PDB file of C-alpha atoms in Angstrom:
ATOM      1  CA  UNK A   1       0.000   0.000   0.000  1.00 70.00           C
ATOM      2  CA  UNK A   2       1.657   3.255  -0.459  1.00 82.00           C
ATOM      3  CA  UNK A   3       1.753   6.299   1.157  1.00 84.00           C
ATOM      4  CA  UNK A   4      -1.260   8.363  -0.424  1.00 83.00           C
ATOM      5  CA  UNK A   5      -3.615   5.067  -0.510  1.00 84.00           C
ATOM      6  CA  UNK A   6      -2.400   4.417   3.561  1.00 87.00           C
ATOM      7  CA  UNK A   7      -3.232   7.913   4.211  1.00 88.00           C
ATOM      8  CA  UNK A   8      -6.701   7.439   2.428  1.00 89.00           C
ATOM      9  CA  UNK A   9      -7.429   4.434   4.250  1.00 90.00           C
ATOM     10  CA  UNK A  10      -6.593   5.899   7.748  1.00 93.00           C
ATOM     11  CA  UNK A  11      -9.329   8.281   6.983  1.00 93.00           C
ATOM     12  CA  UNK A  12     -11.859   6.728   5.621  1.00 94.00           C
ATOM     13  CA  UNK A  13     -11.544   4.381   9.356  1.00 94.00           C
ATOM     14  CA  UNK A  14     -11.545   7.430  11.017  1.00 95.00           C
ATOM     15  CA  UNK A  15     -14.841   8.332   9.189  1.00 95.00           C
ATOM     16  CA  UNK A  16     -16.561   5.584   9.915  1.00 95.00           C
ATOM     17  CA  UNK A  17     -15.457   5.367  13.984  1.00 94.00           C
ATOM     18  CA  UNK A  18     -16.786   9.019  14.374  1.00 94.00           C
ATOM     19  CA  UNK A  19     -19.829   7.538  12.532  1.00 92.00           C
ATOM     20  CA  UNK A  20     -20.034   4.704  15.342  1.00 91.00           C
ATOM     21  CA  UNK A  21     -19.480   7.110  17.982  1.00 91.00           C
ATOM     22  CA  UNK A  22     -22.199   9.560  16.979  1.00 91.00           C
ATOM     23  CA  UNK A  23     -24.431   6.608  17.052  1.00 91.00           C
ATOM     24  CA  UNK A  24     -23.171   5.634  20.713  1.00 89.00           C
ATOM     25  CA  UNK A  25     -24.272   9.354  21.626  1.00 91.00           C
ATOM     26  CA  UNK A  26     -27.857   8.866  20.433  1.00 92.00           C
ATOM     27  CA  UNK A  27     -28.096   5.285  21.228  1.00 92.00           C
ATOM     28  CA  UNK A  28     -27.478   6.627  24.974  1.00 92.00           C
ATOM     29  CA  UNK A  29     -29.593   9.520  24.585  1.00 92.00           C
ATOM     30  CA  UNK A  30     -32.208   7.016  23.802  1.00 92.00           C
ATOM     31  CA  UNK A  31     -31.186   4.371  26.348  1.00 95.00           C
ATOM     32  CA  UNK A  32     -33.392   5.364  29.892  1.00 95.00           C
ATOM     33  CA  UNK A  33     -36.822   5.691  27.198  1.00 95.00           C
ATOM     34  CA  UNK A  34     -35.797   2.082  25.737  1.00 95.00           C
ATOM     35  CA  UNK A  35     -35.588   0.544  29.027  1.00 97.00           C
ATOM     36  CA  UNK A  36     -38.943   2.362  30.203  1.00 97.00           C
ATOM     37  CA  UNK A  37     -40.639   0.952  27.025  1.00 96.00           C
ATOM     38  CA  UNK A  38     -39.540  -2.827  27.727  1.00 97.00           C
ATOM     39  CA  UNK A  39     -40.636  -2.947  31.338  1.00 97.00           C
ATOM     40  CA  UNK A  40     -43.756  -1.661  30.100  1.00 96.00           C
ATOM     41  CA  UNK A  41     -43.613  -4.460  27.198  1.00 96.00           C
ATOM     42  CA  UNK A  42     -43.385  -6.770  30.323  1.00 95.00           C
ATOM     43  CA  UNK A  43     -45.987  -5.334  32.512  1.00 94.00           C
ATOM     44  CA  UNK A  44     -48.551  -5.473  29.966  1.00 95.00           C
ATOM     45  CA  UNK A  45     -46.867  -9.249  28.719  1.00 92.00           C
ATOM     46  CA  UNK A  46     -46.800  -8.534  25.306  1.00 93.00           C
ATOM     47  CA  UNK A  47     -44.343 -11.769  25.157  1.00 93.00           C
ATOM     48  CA  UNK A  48     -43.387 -10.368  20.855  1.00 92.00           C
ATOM     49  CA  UNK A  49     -42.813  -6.893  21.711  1.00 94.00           C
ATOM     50  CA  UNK A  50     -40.564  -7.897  25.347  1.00 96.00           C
ATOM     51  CA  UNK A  51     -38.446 -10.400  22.343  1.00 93.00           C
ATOM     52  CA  UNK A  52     -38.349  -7.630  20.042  1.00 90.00           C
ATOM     53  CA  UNK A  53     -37.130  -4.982  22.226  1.00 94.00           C
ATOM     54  CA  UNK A  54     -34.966  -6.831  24.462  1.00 94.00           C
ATOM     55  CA  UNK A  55     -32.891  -8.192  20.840  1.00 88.00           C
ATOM     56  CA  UNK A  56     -32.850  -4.730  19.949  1.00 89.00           C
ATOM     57  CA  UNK A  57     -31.471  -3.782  22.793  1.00 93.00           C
ATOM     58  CA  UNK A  58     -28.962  -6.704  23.395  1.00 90.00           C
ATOM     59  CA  UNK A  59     -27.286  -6.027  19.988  1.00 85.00           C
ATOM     60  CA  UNK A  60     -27.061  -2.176  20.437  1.00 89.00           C
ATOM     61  CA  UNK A  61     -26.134  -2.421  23.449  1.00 91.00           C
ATOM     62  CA  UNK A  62     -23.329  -4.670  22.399  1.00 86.00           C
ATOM     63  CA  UNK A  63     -22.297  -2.103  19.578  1.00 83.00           C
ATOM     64  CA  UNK A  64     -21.774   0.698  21.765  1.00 87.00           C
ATOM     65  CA  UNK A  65     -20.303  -0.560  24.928  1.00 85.00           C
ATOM     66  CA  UNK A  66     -22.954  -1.806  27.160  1.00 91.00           C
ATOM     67  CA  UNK A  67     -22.004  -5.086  27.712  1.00 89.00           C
ATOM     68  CA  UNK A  68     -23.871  -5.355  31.030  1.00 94.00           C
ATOM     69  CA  UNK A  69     -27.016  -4.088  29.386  1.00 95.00           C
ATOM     70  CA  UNK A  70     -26.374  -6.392  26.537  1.00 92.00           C
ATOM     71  CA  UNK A  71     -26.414  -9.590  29.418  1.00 94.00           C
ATOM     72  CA  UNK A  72     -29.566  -8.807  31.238  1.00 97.00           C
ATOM     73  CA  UNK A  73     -31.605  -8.283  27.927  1.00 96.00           C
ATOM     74  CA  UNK A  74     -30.316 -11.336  26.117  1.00 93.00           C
ATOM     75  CA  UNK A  75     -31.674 -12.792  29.502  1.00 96.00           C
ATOM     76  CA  UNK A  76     -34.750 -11.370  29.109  1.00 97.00           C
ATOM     77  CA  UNK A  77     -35.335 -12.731  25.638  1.00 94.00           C
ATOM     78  CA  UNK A  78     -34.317 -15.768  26.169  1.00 94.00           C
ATOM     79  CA  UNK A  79     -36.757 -16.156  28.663  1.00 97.00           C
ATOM     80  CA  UNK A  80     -39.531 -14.882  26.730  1.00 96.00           C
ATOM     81  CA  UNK A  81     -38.745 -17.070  23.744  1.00 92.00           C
ATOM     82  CA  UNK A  82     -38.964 -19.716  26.211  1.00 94.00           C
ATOM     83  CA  UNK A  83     -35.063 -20.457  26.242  1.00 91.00           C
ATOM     84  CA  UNK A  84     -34.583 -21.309  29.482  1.00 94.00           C
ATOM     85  CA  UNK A  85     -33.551 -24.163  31.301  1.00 95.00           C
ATOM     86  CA  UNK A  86     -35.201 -23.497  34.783  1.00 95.00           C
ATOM     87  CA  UNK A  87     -38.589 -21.357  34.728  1.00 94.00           C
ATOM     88  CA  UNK A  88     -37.832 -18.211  35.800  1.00 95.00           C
ATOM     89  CA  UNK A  89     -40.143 -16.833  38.796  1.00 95.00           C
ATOM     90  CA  UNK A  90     -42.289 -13.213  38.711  1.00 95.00           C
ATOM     91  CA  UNK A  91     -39.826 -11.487  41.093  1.00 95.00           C
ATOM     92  CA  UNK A  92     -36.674 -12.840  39.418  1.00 96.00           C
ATOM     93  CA  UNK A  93     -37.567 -11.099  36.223  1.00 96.00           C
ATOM     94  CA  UNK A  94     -38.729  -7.665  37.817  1.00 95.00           C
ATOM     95  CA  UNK A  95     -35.047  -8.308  40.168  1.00 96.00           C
ATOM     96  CA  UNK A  96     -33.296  -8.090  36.692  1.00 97.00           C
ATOM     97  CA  UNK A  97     -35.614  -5.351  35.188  1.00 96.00           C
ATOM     98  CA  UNK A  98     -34.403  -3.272  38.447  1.00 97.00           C
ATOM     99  CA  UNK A  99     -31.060  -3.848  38.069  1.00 97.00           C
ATOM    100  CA  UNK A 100     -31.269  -2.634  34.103  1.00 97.00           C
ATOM    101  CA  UNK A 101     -32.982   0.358  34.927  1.00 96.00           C
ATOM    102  CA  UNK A 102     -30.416   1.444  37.305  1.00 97.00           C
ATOM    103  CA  UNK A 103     -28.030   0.541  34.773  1.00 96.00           C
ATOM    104  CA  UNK A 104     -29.310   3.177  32.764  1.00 96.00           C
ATOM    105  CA  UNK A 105     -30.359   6.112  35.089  1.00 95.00           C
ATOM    106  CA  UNK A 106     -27.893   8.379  34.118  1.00 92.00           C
ATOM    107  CA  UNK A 107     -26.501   6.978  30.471  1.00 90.00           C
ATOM    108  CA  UNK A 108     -23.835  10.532  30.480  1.00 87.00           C
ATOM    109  CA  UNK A 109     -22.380   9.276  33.778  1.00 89.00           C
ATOM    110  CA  UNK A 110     -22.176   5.292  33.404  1.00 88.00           C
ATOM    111  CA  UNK A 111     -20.635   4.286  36.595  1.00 92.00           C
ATOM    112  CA  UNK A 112     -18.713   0.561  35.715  1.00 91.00           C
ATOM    113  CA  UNK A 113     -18.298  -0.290  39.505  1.00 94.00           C
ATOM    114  CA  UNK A 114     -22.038   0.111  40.510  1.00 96.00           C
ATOM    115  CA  UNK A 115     -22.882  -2.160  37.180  1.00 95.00           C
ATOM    116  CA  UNK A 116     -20.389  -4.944  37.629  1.00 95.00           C
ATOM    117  CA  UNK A 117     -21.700  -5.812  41.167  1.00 96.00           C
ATOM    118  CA  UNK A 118     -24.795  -5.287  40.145  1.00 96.00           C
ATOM    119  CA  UNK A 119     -24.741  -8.282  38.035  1.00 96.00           C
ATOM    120  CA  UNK A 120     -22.119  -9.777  40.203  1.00 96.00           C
ATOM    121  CA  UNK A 121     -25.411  -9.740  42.580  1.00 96.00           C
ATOM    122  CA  UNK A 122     -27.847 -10.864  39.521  1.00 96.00           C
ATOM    123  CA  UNK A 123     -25.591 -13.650  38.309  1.00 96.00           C
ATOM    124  CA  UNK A 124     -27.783 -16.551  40.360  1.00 96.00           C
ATOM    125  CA  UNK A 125     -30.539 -15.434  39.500  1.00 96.00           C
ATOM    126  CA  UNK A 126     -29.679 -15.166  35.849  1.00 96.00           C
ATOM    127  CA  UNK A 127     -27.618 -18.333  35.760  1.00 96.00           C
ATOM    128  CA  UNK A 128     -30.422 -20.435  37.475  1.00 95.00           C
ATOM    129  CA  UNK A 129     -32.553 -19.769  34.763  1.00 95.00           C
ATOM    130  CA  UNK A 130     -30.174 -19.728  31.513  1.00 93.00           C
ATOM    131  CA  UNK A 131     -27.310 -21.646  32.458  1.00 90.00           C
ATOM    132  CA  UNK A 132     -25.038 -20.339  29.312  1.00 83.00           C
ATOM    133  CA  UNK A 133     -25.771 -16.887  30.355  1.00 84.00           C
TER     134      UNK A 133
ATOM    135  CA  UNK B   1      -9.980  -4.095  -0.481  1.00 76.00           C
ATOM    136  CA  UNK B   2      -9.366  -0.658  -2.761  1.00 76.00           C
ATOM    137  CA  UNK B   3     -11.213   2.532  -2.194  1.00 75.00           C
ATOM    138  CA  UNK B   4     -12.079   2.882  -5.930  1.00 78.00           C
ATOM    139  CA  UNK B   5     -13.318  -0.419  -6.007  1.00 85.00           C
ATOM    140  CA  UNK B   6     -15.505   0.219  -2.593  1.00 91.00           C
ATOM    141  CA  UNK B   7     -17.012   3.454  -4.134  1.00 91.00           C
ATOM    142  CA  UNK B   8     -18.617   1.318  -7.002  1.00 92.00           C
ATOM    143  CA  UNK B   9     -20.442  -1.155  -4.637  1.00 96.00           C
ATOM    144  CA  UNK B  10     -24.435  -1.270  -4.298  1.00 97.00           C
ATOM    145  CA  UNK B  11     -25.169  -2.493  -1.020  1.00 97.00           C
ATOM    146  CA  UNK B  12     -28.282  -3.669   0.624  1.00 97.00           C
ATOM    147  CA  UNK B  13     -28.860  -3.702   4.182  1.00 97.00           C
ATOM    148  CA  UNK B  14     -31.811  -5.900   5.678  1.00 94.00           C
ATOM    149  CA  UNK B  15     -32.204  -5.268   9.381  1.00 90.00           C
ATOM    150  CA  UNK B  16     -35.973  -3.952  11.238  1.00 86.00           C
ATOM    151  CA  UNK B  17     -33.732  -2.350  14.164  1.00 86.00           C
ATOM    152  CA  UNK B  18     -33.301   1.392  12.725  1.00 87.00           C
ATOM    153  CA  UNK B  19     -30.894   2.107  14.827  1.00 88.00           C
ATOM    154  CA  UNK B  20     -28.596  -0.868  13.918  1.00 89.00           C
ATOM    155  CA  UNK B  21     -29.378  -0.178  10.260  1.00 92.00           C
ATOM    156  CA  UNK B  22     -28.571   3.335  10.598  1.00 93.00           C
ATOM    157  CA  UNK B  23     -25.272   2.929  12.269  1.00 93.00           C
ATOM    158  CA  UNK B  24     -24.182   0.205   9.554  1.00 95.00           C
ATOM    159  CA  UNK B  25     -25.295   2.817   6.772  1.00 96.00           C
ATOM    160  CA  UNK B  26     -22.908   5.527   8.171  1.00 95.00           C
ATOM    161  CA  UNK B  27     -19.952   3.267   8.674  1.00 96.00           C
ATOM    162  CA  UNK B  28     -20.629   1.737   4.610  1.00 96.00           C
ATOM    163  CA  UNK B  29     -21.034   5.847   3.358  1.00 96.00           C
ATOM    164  CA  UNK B  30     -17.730   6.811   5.802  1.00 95.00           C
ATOM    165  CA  UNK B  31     -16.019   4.003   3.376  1.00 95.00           C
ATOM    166  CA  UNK B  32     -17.074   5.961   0.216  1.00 94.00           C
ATOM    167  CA  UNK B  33     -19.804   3.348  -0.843  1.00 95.00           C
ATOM    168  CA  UNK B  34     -22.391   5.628  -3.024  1.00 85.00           C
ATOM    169  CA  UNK B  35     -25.325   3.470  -3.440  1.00 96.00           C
ATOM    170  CA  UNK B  36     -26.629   1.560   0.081  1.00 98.00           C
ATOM    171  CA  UNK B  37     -30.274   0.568   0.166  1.00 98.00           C
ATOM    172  CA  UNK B  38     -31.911   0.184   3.867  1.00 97.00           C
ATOM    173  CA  UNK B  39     -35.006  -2.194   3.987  1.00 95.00           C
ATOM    174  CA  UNK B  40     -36.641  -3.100   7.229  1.00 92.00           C
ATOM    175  CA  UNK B  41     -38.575  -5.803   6.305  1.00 91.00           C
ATOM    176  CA  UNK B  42     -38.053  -8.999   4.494  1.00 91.00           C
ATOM    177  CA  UNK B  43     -40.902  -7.884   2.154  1.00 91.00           C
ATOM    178  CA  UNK B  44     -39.487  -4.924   1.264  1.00 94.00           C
ATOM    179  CA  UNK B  45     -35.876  -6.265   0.767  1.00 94.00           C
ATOM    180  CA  UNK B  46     -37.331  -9.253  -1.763  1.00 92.00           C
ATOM    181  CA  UNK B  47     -38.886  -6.706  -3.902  1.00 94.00           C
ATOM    182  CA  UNK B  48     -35.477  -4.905  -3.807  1.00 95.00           C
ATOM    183  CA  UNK B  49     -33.602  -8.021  -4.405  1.00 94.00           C
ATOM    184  CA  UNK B  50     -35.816  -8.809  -7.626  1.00 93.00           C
ATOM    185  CA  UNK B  51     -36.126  -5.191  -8.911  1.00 94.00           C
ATOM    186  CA  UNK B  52     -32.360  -3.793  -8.417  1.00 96.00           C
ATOM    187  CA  UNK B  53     -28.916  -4.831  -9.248  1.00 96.00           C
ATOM    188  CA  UNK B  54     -26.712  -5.132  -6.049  1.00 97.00           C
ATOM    189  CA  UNK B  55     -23.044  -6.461  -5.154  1.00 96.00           C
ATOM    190  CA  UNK B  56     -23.951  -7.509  -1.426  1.00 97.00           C
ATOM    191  CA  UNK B  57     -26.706  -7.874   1.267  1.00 97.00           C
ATOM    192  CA  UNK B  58     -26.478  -7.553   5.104  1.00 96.00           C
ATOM    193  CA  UNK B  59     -29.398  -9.415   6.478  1.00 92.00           C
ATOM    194  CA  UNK B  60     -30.031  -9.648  10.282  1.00 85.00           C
ATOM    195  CA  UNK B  61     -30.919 -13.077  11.435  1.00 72.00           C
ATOM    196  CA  UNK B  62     -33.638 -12.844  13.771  1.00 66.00           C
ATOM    197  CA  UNK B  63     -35.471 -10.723  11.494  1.00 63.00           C
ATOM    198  CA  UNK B  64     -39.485 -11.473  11.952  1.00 59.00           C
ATOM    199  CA  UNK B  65     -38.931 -14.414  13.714  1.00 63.00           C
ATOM    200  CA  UNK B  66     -35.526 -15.713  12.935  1.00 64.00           C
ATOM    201  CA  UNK B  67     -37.431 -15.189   8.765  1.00 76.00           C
ATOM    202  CA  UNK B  68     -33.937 -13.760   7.828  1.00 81.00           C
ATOM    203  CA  UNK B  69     -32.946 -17.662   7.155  1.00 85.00           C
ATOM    204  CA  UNK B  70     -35.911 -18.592   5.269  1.00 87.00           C
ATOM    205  CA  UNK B  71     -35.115 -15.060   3.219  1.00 90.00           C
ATOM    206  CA  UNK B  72     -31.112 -16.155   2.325  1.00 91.00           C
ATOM    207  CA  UNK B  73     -32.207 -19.587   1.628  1.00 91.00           C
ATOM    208  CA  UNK B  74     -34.709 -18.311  -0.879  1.00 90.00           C
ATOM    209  CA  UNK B  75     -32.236 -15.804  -2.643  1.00 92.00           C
ATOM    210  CA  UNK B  76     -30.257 -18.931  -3.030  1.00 93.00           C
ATOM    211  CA  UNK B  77     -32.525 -21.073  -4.907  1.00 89.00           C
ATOM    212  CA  UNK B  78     -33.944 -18.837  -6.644  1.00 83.00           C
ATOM    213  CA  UNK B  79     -32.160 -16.194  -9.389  1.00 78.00           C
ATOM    214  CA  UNK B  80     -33.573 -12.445  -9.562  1.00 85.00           C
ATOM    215  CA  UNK B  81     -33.229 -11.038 -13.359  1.00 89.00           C
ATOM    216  CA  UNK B  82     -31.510  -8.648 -12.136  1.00 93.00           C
ATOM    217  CA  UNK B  83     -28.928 -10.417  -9.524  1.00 94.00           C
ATOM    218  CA  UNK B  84     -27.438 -13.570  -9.100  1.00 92.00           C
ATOM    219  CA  UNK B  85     -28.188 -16.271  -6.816  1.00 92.00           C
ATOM    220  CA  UNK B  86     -24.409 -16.711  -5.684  1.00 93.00           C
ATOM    221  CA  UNK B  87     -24.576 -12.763  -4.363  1.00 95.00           C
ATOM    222  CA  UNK B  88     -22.617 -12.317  -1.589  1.00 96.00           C
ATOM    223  CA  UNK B  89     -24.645 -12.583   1.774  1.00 96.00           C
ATOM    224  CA  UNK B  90     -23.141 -11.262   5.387  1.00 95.00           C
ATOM    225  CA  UNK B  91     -25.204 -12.250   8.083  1.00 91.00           C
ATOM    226  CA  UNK B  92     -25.364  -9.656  11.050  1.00 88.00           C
ATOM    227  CA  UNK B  93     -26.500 -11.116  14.111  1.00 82.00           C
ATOM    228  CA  UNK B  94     -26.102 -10.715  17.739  1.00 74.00           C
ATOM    229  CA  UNK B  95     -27.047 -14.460  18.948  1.00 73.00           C
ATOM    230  CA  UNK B  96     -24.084 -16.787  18.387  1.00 72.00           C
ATOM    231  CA  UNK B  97     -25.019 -19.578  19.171  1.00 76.00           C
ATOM    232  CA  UNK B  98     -23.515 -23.002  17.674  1.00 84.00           C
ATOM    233  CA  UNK B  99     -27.170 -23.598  16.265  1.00 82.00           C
ATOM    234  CA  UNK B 100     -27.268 -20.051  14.580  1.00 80.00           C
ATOM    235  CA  UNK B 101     -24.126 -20.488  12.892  1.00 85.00           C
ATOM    236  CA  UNK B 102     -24.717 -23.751  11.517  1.00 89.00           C
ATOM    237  CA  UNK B 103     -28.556 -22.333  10.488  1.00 88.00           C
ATOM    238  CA  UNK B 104     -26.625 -19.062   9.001  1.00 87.00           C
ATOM    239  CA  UNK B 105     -23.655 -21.379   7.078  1.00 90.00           C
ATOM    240  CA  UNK B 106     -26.648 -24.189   5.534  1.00 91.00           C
ATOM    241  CA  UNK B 107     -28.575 -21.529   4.253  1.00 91.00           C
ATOM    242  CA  UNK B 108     -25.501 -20.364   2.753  1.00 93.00           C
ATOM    243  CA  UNK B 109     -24.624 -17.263   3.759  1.00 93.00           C
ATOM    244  CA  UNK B 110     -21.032 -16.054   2.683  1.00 94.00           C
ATOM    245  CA  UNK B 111     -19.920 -14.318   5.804  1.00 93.00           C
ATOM    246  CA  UNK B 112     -20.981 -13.551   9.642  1.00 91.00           C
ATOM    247  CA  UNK B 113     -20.342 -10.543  11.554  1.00 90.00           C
ATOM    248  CA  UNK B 114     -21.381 -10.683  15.353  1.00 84.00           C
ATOM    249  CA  UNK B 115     -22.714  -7.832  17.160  1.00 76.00           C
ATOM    250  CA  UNK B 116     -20.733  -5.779  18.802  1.00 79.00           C
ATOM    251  CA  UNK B 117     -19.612  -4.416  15.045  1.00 85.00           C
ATOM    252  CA  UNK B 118     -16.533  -2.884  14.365  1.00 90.00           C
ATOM    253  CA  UNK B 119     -15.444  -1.237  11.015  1.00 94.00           C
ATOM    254  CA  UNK B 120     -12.728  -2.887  10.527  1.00 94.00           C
ATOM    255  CA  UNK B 121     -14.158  -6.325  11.221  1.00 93.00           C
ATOM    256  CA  UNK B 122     -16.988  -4.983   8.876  1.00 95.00           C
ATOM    257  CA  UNK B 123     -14.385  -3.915   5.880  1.00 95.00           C
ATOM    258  CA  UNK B 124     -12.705  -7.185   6.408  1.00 94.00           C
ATOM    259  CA  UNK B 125     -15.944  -9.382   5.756  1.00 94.00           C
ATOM    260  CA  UNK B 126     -17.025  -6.641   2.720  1.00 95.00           C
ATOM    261  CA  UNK B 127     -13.630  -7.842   1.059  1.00 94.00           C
ATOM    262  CA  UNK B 128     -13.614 -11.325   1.815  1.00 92.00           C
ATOM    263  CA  UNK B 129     -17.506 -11.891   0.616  1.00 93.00           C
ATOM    264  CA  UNK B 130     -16.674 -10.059  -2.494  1.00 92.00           C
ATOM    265  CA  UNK B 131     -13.056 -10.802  -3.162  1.00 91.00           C
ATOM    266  CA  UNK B 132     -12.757 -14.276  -1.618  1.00 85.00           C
ATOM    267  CA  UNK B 133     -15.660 -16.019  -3.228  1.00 83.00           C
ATOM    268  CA  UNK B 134     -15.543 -19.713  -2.272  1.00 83.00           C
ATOM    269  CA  UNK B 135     -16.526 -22.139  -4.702  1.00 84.00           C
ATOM    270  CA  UNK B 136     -20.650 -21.970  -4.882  1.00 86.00           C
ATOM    271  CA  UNK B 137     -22.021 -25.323  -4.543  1.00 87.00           C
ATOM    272  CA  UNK B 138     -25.608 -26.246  -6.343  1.00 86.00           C
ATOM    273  CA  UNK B 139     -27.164 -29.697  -4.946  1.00 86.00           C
ATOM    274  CA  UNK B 140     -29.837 -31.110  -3.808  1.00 81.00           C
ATOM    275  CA  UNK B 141     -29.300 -30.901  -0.087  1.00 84.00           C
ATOM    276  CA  UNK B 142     -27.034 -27.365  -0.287  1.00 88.00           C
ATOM    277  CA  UNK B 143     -26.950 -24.434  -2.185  1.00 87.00           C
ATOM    278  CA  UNK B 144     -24.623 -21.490  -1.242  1.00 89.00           C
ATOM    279  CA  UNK B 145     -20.710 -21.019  -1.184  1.00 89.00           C
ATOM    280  CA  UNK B 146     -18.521 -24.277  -0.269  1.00 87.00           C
ATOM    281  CA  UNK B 147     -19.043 -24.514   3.378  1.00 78.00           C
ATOM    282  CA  UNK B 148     -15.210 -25.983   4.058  1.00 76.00           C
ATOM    283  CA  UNK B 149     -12.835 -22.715   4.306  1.00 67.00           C
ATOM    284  CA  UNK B 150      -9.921 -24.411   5.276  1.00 59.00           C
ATOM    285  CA  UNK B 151      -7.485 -24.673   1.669  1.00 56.00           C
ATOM    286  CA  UNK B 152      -3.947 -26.292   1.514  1.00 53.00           C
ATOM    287  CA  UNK B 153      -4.419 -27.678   5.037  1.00 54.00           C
ATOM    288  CA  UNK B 154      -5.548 -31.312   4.441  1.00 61.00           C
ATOM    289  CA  UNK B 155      -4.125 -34.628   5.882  1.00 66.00           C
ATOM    290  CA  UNK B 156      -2.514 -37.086   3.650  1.00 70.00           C
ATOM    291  CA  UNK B 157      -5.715 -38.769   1.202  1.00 71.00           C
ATOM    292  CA  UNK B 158      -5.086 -42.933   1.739  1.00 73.00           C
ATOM    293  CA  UNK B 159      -8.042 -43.711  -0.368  1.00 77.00           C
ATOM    294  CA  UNK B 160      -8.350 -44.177  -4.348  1.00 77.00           C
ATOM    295  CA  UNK B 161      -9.445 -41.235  -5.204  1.00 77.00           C
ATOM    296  CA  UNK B 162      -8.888 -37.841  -3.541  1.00 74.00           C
ATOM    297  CA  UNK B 163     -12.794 -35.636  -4.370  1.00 72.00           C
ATOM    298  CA  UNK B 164     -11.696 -33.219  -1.724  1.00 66.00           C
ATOM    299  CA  UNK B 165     -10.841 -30.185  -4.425  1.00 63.00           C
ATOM    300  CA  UNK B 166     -13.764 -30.970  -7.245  1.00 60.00           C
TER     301      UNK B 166
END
């Protein structure tokens, strides 16, 4: 490669990371409302829309660096698809539902700490139910 | 994969998350690629596949009920006027499980990128699904690209006659 096509290539990456990282702005803009929206889903058992939103937000999650977020809603919609190896009880769900939305109270200021023993707490619950979690 | 060669690509992305669709769209135009169609449902992206030429498709998996299979599987058997069969296919999905990947490979999908996406990981598949075609196989059981990737790695033949390259 030389040195005009390297230089071209560098910036065409750099392009497309400030293109991820605008999305990882809005994506945790959005990220409180989501969770709202999918505890709703599940109050009102709308077992489709919980899947839907919960895959959603698993994979976006995953894209822009919430990989805590990512574990509790791959959880979730594994349970609603009926994935699970033990059945999952009412409180265990809105346990893991809790811990999400604390996750996300305050997207600008994500505090790691607080989130990793948070699901260092979940991690029974979630692993009694999916055991591959 | 070269920039001039990028610019001329027609790309079609098949997800029903905007947001995920959206994000892949900016990191495919931040490469230079001019023409990149977004359809969010499988509906809309099989009238797209039979209506306009295209080099590639991103398709999410789980699409309407894990459809996105059924939708590669019938872009494989059956040939659009206006694309081939043996078009290049990435699968973007974010559950990777051992039964998703063997779904994804025998419905004969070219590549696999997992969620979290990068766009380097995404330029990489781009080049190998378009500039590393593997063989594409046409039989009863199969149709898609050869499912073995491994070349020049095989263990000594002791039978009469060595298939393993025709």
């Amino acid at each position: 490669m030389d040195k005009n096509t390297k230089k071209s290539h560098t910036e065409m990456m750099a392009r497309a990371e400030n293109a991820v990282k605008k999305a990882a702005m809005e994506f945790s803009g959005n990220l409180t409302d989501r969770v709202h929206d999918l505890e709703q889903a599940i109050i009102q058992n709308s077992p489709q829309d919980i899947i839907r939103m919960a895959y959603e937000l698993e994979s976006e999650a995953a894209t822009f660096g919430w990989p805590r977020v990512t574990r509790i809603c791959k959880w979730l919609r594994k349970v609603f698809s009926g994935e699970f190896d033990n059945k999952p009880k009412a409180e265990e769900i809105l346990k893991a539902i809790k811990s999400l939305k604390i996750m996300v109270s305050d997207p600008k200021k994500p505090d790691e700490d607080r989130d990793i023993e948070l699901i260092r707490e979940l991690y029974p619950i979630l692993s009694r139910v999916v055991t591959d979690i | 994969m070269e920039l001039a060669e990028l610019k001329n690509l027609k790309i079609l992305i098949v997800d029903s998350n905007v947001f995920i669709s959206k994000t892949l769209y900016s990191i495919l135009e931040a490469f230079g690629i001019a023409e990149i169609m977004v359809c969010h449902t499988l509906e809309e992206a099989e009238k797209k596949y039979y209506n306009t030429e295209m080099d590639c498709i991103f398709v999410d998996f789980i699409m309407e009920d894990k459809k996105g299979i059924d939708f590669i599987k019938n872009i494989r058997a059956k040939q659009s006027s206006k694309n081939s069969s043996e078009i290049p296919i990435i699968l973007v999905t974010g559950v990777t499980s051992i039964e998703t990947i063997i779904d994804a490979r025998d419905a004969g999908v070219s590549e696999i990128i997992s969620k979290p996406f990068s766009p380097d990981q995404i330029l990489q598949k781009l080049d190998n699904a378009i500039n590393n075609k593997r063989q594409f196989i046409d039989v009863e059981e199969y149709i898609g690209p050869n499912r073995r990737r491994r070349k020049g790695n095989k263990s000594e033949w002791k039978g009469e006659n060595d298939r393993r390259d025709t």
